[in-house]
Amino acid sequence: LDSDGETLWEYTTGGVVNAVSVGDLENDGYFELALGSADKTLYLFQSETYAKEEEANKNYKVAEKYYNKKDFDKAMRYALKAKELYSEVENEKGLRDTETLISKIESDSRRLDQEEVQADIYYNKSVNFYLAGEYINASKYAQKAKYKYSYLKKYEAVEKCNELINNSDKFLEIESRGYLQNSSDSYDKGEYEPALIYAERARGGYEWLRDKEDILKVDELLAKIYYKLAETHCGVKDFENASIFIQKSLYIYLCLENKSPSIGIGCDPDNAETRDVGILAENISGEKYEDSGYREELLKINSLIQRISKEDTGNPIDRISDAIGSNFLYILIAILVLIVLALFVGSLYLMARQQRSREPRGLMSLREREKRKSGKKRVDDYTKRSIDKVKRDKFKGEGLPIKKTMYNDPLEEL
């Protein structure tokens, strides 16, 4: 028993205990317990082994406690002490349990180190986005870092994340309010494309903040902007884009009309499905929207859809002819300019060709004349040389002796 009367250890002997003796039999500072029983058996219990086992068990339990608290440094220190004691008393079960605990401590410690590194990365990203004025991303990464730090029980880091989240959301609200005002001002000026850009930015901010009231304002403004864009594109016979914009406007109004709180916040126009405008026009041709809070807007949308459906035949030849008809004057001017340029280039080509044809003929005539002169001179020289030769041959034969031949006159020999 301990000092509180709690049982620390018990052992059952083979018979009734007759005698008990306690003393330091080995003079090592630990007491031994000797007892004899009625079955004539002497039992000797060493307190050193018992004490070490008790110390090992105590260290093991403390190690488990710190492990569950994720204080792995302290858990490892007590687990190693327990392992040492279990080894000394050769308690194999205690040794196996302690080694398993040490393995878990090492594994979880490495994982927590990685978690902390990742948490720091998220926090640094959040700070960078915050400084760059990208408040949605700043808040998003601060929340990721906060979750990691909470798991790691890094409560000081959690507070820093909360501060960063609050500041990001505050500036995001101010920014979104400015975008909404800019969108409204652009719409009033008839600048519908800038109005759309500002409205989409405002919607993104309010959606992150989950501000239902302001999201409703943005959605209603977006529906009006999409209608005006559809009207504008229809006016220039861009029926493809007109159909897309008008269907987004229709989607928003119908979504706002039939919205259930379970669906989520707002009516994101990106969720609208673009259908064949002809089929859509046929499906809604008889709609009156009597009970709708947006009846006037929906009737205007219906009318524009019917118009787009009638004018957009879907035939590529018709679209080409429409494009030619709407730009006939520009096309005619372009054709005339091309004709003038072609005539000008053709005249330059003919002039250049005539110029090239004259130059060779002049050169050939000159060469032919020179050739003829040269030929005549050669003929004259040849004739003169031939005559001179005849003359020379003629005078060359005078005064020369005449050879006697067998054909000479016999009288001349006498």
Coordinates of C-alpha atoms in Angstrom, one line a residue:
L1 CA 0.0 0.0 0.0
D2 CA 1.1 3.6 -0.6
S3 CA 0.8 6.4 1.9
D4 CA -2.8 6.9 0.9
G5 CA -3.7 3.3 1.5
E6 CA -4.0 2.5 -2.2
T7 CA -2.8 -0.9 -3.4
L8 CA 0.4 -0.6 -5.3
W9 CA 1.2 -4.3 -5.8
E10 CA -0.2 -7.6 -4.6
Y11 CA 0.9 -11.3 -4.9
T12 CA -0.9 -14.5 -4.0
T13 CA 1.2 -17.2 -2.2
G14 CA 0.6 -20.9 -2.2
G15 CA -0.4 -21.0 1.5
V16 CA -0.9 -18.9 4.5
V17 CA 2.0 -16.5 5.3
N18 CA 3.6 -17.5 8.5
A19 CA 6.5 -14.9 8.7
V20 CA 7.5 -11.7 7.1
S21 CA 10.9 -10.0 7.1
V22 CA 11.9 -6.7 5.4
G23 CA 15.5 -5.4 5.1
D24 CA 18.3 -4.3 2.7
L25 CA 19.8 -7.6 2.2
E26 CA 22.2 -6.5 -0.6
N27 CA 23.1 -3.1 0.9
D28 CA 22.1 -1.3 -2.4
G29 CA 19.6 1.1 -0.9
Y30 CA 16.6 -1.0 -1.9
F31 CA 14.6 -3.1 0.6
E32 CA 13.8 -6.7 0.0
L33 CA 10.8 -8.5 1.3
A34 CA 11.1 -12.1 2.6
L35 CA 8.2 -14.2 3.8
G36 CA 7.4 -17.8 4.5
S37 CA 4.2 -19.6 3.9
A38 CA 2.4 -22.7 5.3
D39 CA 3.4 -24.7 2.2
K40 CA 7.0 -24.4 3.4
T41 CA 7.9 -22.0 0.6
L42 CA 10.2 -18.9 1.2
Y43 CA 9.4 -15.9 -1.0
L44 CA 11.8 -13.1 -1.7
F45 CA 10.7 -9.9 -3.4
Q46 CA 13.2 -7.3 -4.5
S47 CA 12.0 -3.7 -4.1
E48 CA 14.5 -2.3 -6.7
T49 CA 12.8 -4.1 -9.5
Y50 CA 9.4 -3.1 -8.3
A51 CA 10.4 0.5 -7.8
K52 CA 11.9 0.8 -11.2
E53 CA 8.9 -0.7 -12.8
E54 CA 6.7 1.8 -11.0
E55 CA 8.9 4.6 -12.1
A56 CA 8.8 3.4 -15.7
N57 CA 5.0 3.1 -15.6
K58 CA 4.8 6.6 -14.2
N59 CA 7.0 8.1 -17.0
Y60 CA 5.1 6.2 -19.6
K61 CA 1.8 7.7 -18.4
V62 CA 3.2 11.2 -18.3
A63 CA 4.6 10.7 -21.9
E64 CA 1.1 9.7 -23.1
K65 CA -0.4 12.8 -21.5
Y66 CA 2.0 15.2 -23.2
Y67 CA 1.5 13.3 -26.5
N68 CA -2.2 13.8 -26.4
K69 CA -1.6 17.5 -25.7
K70 CA 0.7 17.5 -28.8
D71 CA 3.6 18.7 -26.6
F72 CA 5.9 16.3 -28.4
D73 CA 9.2 17.5 -26.8
K74 CA 8.1 16.7 -23.3
A75 CA 6.4 13.5 -24.4
M76 CA 9.6 12.3 -26.0
R77 CA 11.6 13.1 -22.9
Y78 CA 9.4 11.0 -20.6
A79 CA 9.0 8.2 -23.1
L80 CA 12.8 7.8 -23.3
K81 CA 13.1 7.7 -19.5
A82 CA 10.4 5.0 -19.4
K83 CA 12.1 3.0 -22.1
E84 CA 15.4 3.1 -20.1
L85 CA 13.7 1.8 -16.9
Y86 CA 11.8 -0.9 -18.7
S87 CA 15.1 -2.1 -20.3
E88 CA 16.8 -2.3 -16.8
V89 CA 14.0 -4.5 -15.3
E90 CA 13.7 -6.5 -18.6
N91 CA 10.0 -5.7 -18.9
E92 CA 9.4 -6.6 -22.5
K93 CA 5.8 -5.5 -22.7
G94 CA 6.5 -2.1 -21.2
L95 CA 9.5 -1.8 -23.6
R96 CA 7.3 -2.6 -26.7
D97 CA 4.6 -0.2 -25.6
T98 CA 7.1 2.6 -25.0
E99 CA 8.8 2.1 -28.4
T100 CA 5.4 2.2 -30.1
L101 CA 4.7 5.5 -28.3
I102 CA 8.1 6.9 -29.3
S103 CA 7.4 6.0 -33.0
K104 CA 4.1 7.8 -32.9
I105 CA 5.7 10.9 -31.2
E106 CA 8.3 11.1 -33.9
S107 CA 5.8 10.7 -36.8
D108 CA 3.4 13.2 -35.4
S109 CA 6.2 15.6 -34.6
R110 CA 7.4 15.6 -38.2
R111 CA 3.9 16.1 -39.4
L112 CA 3.3 19.0 -37.1
D113 CA 6.6 20.6 -38.2
Q114 CA 5.3 20.4 -41.8
E115 CA 1.9 21.8 -40.7
E116 CA 3.7 24.7 -39.1
V117 CA 5.7 25.4 -42.2
Q118 CA 2.5 25.3 -44.3
A119 CA 0.8 27.6 -41.8
D120 CA 3.7 30.1 -42.1
I121 CA 3.4 30.0 -45.9
Y122 CA -0.3 30.7 -45.8
Y123 CA 0.2 33.6 -43.4
N124 CA 3.0 35.2 -45.5
K125 CA 0.8 34.9 -48.7
S126 CA -2.0 36.6 -46.8
V127 CA 0.2 39.5 -45.8
N128 CA 1.5 39.9 -49.4
F129 CA -2.1 39.9 -50.8
Y130 CA -3.2 42.4 -48.2
L131 CA -0.4 44.8 -49.1
A132 CA -1.2 44.4 -52.8
G133 CA -4.9 45.3 -52.1
E134 CA -6.2 41.9 -53.0
Y135 CA -8.4 41.6 -49.9
I136 CA -10.4 38.5 -50.8
N137 CA -7.2 36.4 -51.2
A138 CA -5.7 38.0 -48.1
S139 CA -8.7 37.0 -46.0
K140 CA -8.8 33.5 -47.7
Y141 CA -5.1 32.7 -46.9
A142 CA -5.3 34.2 -43.4
Q143 CA -8.2 31.8 -42.6
K144 CA -6.2 28.8 -43.9
A145 CA -3.2 29.9 -41.7
K146 CA -5.6 30.3 -38.7
Y147 CA -6.9 26.8 -39.0
K148 CA -3.4 25.4 -39.1
Y149 CA -2.2 27.4 -36.1
S150 CA -5.3 26.5 -34.1
Y151 CA -4.5 22.8 -34.7
L152 CA -1.0 23.4 -33.6
K153 CA -2.2 25.4 -30.6
K154 CA -0.2 28.5 -31.7
Y155 CA -2.6 30.9 -30.1
E156 CA -0.5 34.0 -30.7
A157 CA -0.4 33.3 -34.4
V158 CA -4.1 32.7 -34.4
E159 CA -4.7 36.2 -33.1
K160 CA -2.5 37.7 -35.8
C161 CA -4.6 35.8 -38.4
N162 CA -7.8 37.1 -36.9
E163 CA -6.5 40.7 -37.1
L164 CA -5.5 40.2 -40.7
I165 CA -8.9 38.7 -41.6
N166 CA -10.8 41.6 -39.9
N167 CA -8.7 44.3 -41.7
S168 CA -9.0 42.6 -45.1
D169 CA -12.8 42.2 -44.7
K170 CA -13.1 45.8 -43.6
F171 CA -11.2 47.2 -46.6
L172 CA -13.0 44.8 -49.0
E173 CA -16.3 46.2 -47.8
I174 CA -15.1 49.7 -48.6
E175 CA -13.8 48.7 -52.0
S176 CA -17.0 46.8 -52.9
R177 CA -19.1 49.8 -52.0
G178 CA -16.9 51.9 -54.3
Y179 CA -17.3 49.4 -57.2
L180 CA -21.1 49.4 -56.8
Q181 CA -21.2 53.2 -57.0
N182 CA -19.0 53.3 -60.0
S183 CA -21.1 50.7 -61.7
S184 CA -24.3 52.7 -61.0
D185 CA -22.7 55.9 -62.3
S186 CA -21.5 54.2 -65.5
Y187 CA -24.9 52.7 -66.1
D188 CA -26.5 56.2 -65.8
K189 CA -24.1 57.5 -68.4
G190 CA -24.9 54.7 -70.8
E191 CA -21.4 53.1 -70.4
Y192 CA -22.7 49.6 -70.0
E193 CA -19.4 47.6 -70.4
P194 CA -17.6 49.5 -67.6
A195 CA -20.7 49.2 -65.6
L196 CA -20.7 45.5 -66.0
I197 CA -17.0 45.2 -64.9
Y198 CA -17.6 47.3 -61.8
A199 CA -20.7 45.4 -60.9
E200 CA -19.0 42.0 -61.2
R201 CA -16.2 43.2 -58.9
A202 CA -18.7 44.5 -56.3
R203 CA -20.6 41.2 -56.4
G204 CA -17.4 39.2 -55.8
G205 CA -16.6 41.3 -52.7
Y206 CA -20.1 41.2 -51.3
E207 CA -20.3 37.4 -51.9
W208 CA -17.1 36.8 -50.0
L209 CA -18.5 39.0 -47.1
R210 CA -21.8 37.2 -47.4
D211 CA -23.6 40.5 -47.4
K212 CA -27.1 39.5 -48.6
E213 CA -28.5 43.0 -48.7
D214 CA -25.8 44.5 -51.0
I215 CA -25.7 41.3 -53.2
L216 CA -29.4 41.9 -53.9
K217 CA -28.6 45.5 -55.0
V218 CA -25.8 44.3 -57.3
D219 CA -27.9 41.5 -58.8
E220 CA -30.7 43.9 -59.7
L221 CA -28.2 46.3 -61.2
L222 CA -26.6 43.5 -63.2
A223 CA -29.9 42.4 -64.6
K224 CA -30.5 46.0 -65.9
I225 CA -27.0 46.2 -67.3
Y226 CA -27.4 42.8 -69.2
Y227 CA -30.6 44.0 -70.7
K228 CA -29.0 47.2 -72.0
L229 CA -26.1 45.3 -73.4
A230 CA -28.5 42.9 -75.2
E231 CA -30.4 45.8 -76.6
T232 CA -27.2 47.4 -77.8
H233 CA -25.9 44.2 -79.5
C234 CA -29.3 43.6 -81.1
G235 CA -29.1 47.1 -82.6
V236 CA -25.9 46.2 -84.5
K237 CA -27.3 42.8 -85.4
D238 CA -24.9 40.9 -83.1
F239 CA -27.7 38.5 -82.2
E240 CA -25.3 35.9 -80.7
N241 CA -24.1 38.2 -77.9
A242 CA -27.5 39.8 -77.6
S243 CA -29.0 36.4 -76.9
I244 CA -26.4 35.6 -74.2
F245 CA -26.9 38.9 -72.4
I246 CA -30.7 38.9 -72.5
Q247 CA -30.8 35.4 -71.1
K248 CA -28.5 36.4 -68.2
S249 CA -30.9 39.3 -67.4
L250 CA -33.9 36.9 -67.6
Y251 CA -32.1 34.4 -65.3
I252 CA -31.4 37.0 -62.6
Y253 CA -35.0 38.3 -62.5
L254 CA -36.5 34.9 -62.3
C255 CA -34.0 33.7 -59.7
L256 CA -34.7 36.7 -57.5
E257 CA -38.4 36.2 -58.0
N258 CA -38.3 32.5 -57.0
K259 CA -35.3 32.5 -54.7
S260 CA -35.3 30.2 -51.7
P261 CA -33.0 30.8 -48.7
S262 CA -31.6 27.3 -49.1
I263 CA -30.2 28.0 -52.5
G264 CA -27.5 30.3 -51.3
I265 CA -26.7 34.0 -51.5
G266 CA -27.7 36.0 -54.5
C267 CA -28.3 34.9 -58.1
D268 CA -24.9 34.5 -59.8
P269 CA -25.5 35.1 -63.6
D270 CA -22.6 32.7 -64.4
N271 CA -25.1 29.9 -63.5
A272 CA -27.4 30.9 -66.3
E273 CA -27.8 28.3 -69.1
T274 CA -27.8 29.8 -72.6
R275 CA -30.6 28.1 -74.7
D276 CA -31.6 28.4 -78.3
V277 CA -33.3 31.8 -78.5
G278 CA -36.0 30.6 -80.9
I279 CA -37.1 27.8 -78.6
L280 CA -36.9 30.2 -75.6
A281 CA -39.0 32.8 -77.4
E282 CA -41.6 30.1 -78.1
N283 CA -41.7 28.9 -74.5
I284 CA -42.2 32.4 -73.0
S285 CA -44.3 34.0 -75.7
G286 CA -47.5 33.8 -73.6
E287 CA -46.0 34.8 -70.3
K288 CA -47.7 37.7 -68.5
Y289 CA -45.8 37.7 -65.2
E290 CA -48.9 39.0 -63.4
D291 CA -47.7 38.2 -59.9
S292 CA -44.1 39.1 -60.4
G293 CA -42.4 41.9 -58.5
Y294 CA -40.3 42.4 -61.7
R295 CA -43.3 42.3 -64.1
E296 CA -42.3 45.4 -66.1
E297 CA -38.7 44.3 -66.5
L298 CA -39.7 40.7 -67.5
L299 CA -42.2 41.9 -70.1
K300 CA -39.4 44.1 -71.7
I301 CA -37.1 41.1 -71.7
N302 CA -39.7 38.9 -73.3
S303 CA -40.3 41.5 -76.0
L304 CA -36.6 41.7 -76.8
I305 CA -36.2 37.9 -76.9
Q306 CA -39.1 37.8 -79.5
R307 CA -37.3 40.4 -81.6
I308 CA -34.0 38.6 -81.4
S309 CA -35.7 35.4 -82.4
K310 CA -37.3 36.9 -85.4
E311 CA -34.2 38.8 -86.7
D312 CA -31.7 36.0 -85.9
T313 CA -32.5 33.4 -88.6
G314 CA -29.4 31.5 -87.7
N315 CA -28.5 31.3 -91.5
P316 CA -24.9 32.2 -92.2
I317 CA -25.8 33.6 -95.6
D318 CA -28.4 35.9 -94.1
R319 CA -25.9 37.1 -91.6
I320 CA -23.3 37.8 -94.3
S321 CA -25.9 39.7 -96.4
D322 CA -27.0 41.7 -93.4
A323 CA -23.4 42.6 -92.7
I324 CA -22.9 43.7 -96.3
G325 CA -26.1 45.7 -96.3
S326 CA -25.2 47.5 -93.1
N327 CA -21.7 48.4 -94.4
F328 CA -22.5 48.8 -98.1
L329 CA -21.1 52.4 -98.4
Y330 CA -17.7 51.4 -96.8
I331 CA -17.5 48.3 -99.0
L332 CA -18.2 50.4 -102.2
I333 CA -15.6 53.0 -101.3
A334 CA -13.1 50.2 -100.7
I335 CA -13.8 48.6 -104.1
L336 CA -13.4 51.9 -105.9
V337 CA -10.1 52.5 -104.1
L338 CA -8.9 49.1 -105.2
I339 CA -9.9 49.7 -108.8
V340 CA -8.0 53.0 -108.9
L341 CA -4.9 51.4 -107.4
A342 CA -5.1 48.5 -109.9
L343 CA -5.3 51.0 -112.8
F344 CA -2.4 53.0 -111.5
V345 CA -0.2 50.0 -111.0
G346 CA -1.2 48.7 -114.5
S347 CA -0.2 51.9 -116.2
L348 CA 3.1 52.0 -114.3
Y349 CA 3.8 48.4 -115.5
L350 CA 3.0 49.2 -119.1
M351 CA 5.2 52.3 -119.1
A352 CA 8.1 50.4 -117.6
R353 CA 7.7 47.6 -120.1
Q354 CA 7.7 50.0 -123.1
Q355 CA 10.8 51.7 -121.8
R356 CA 12.6 48.4 -121.5
S357 CA 11.6 47.4 -125.1
R358 CA 13.0 50.6 -126.6
E359 CA 16.4 50.4 -125.1
P360 CA 17.3 47.0 -126.6
R361 CA 16.2 47.9 -130.1
G362 CA 18.5 51.0 -130.1
L363 CA 21.4 49.0 -129.0
M364 CA 20.8 46.3 -131.6
S365 CA 20.7 48.8 -134.4
L366 CA 23.9 50.3 -133.3
R367 CA 25.6 46.9 -133.1
E368 CA 24.2 45.8 -136.4
R369 CA 25.6 49.0 -138.1
E370 CA 29.0 48.5 -136.5
K371 CA 28.9 44.8 -137.6
R372 CA 28.0 45.7 -141.1
K373 CA 30.7 48.3 -141.3
S374 CA 33.2 45.8 -140.0
G375 CA 32.1 43.1 -142.4
K376 CA 32.3 45.4 -145.4
K377 CA 35.8 46.5 -144.4
R378 CA 36.9 42.9 -144.1
V379 CA 35.5 42.2 -147.6
D380 CA 37.2 45.2 -149.1
D381 CA 40.5 44.3 -147.4
Y382 CA 40.3 40.8 -148.7
T383 CA 39.6 42.0 -152.3
K384 CA 42.4 44.4 -152.2
R385 CA 44.8 41.7 -150.9
S386 CA 43.7 39.4 -153.7
I387 CA 44.3 42.0 -156.4
D388 CA 47.7 42.9 -155.0
K389 CA 48.7 39.3 -155.0
V390 CA 47.7 38.9 -158.6
K391 CA 49.7 41.9 -159.4
R392 CA 52.7 40.7 -157.6
D393 CA 52.5 37.3 -159.2
K394 CA 52.3 38.9 -162.6
F395 CA 55.4 41.1 -162.2
K396 CA 57.3 38.4 -160.4
G397 CA 57.5 36.1 -163.5
E398 CA 59.2 38.6 -165.8
G399 CA 63.0 38.0 -166.7
L400 CA 63.1 34.5 -165.3
P401 CA 64.6 31.6 -167.4
I402 CA 62.3 29.0 -168.9
K403 CA 63.0 25.5 -167.8
K404 CA 63.7 23.0 -170.6
T405 CA 61.6 20.1 -170.6
M406 CA 61.1 17.0 -172.8
Y407 CA 58.3 18.8 -174.4
N408 CA 60.6 21.6 -175.6
D409 CA 60.8 22.3 -179.4
P410 CA 63.7 20.2 -181.1
L411 CA 64.6 23.0 -183.4
E412 CA 65.4 25.2 -180.5
E413 CA 67.9 22.6 -179.2
L414 CA 69.8 22.8 -182.7

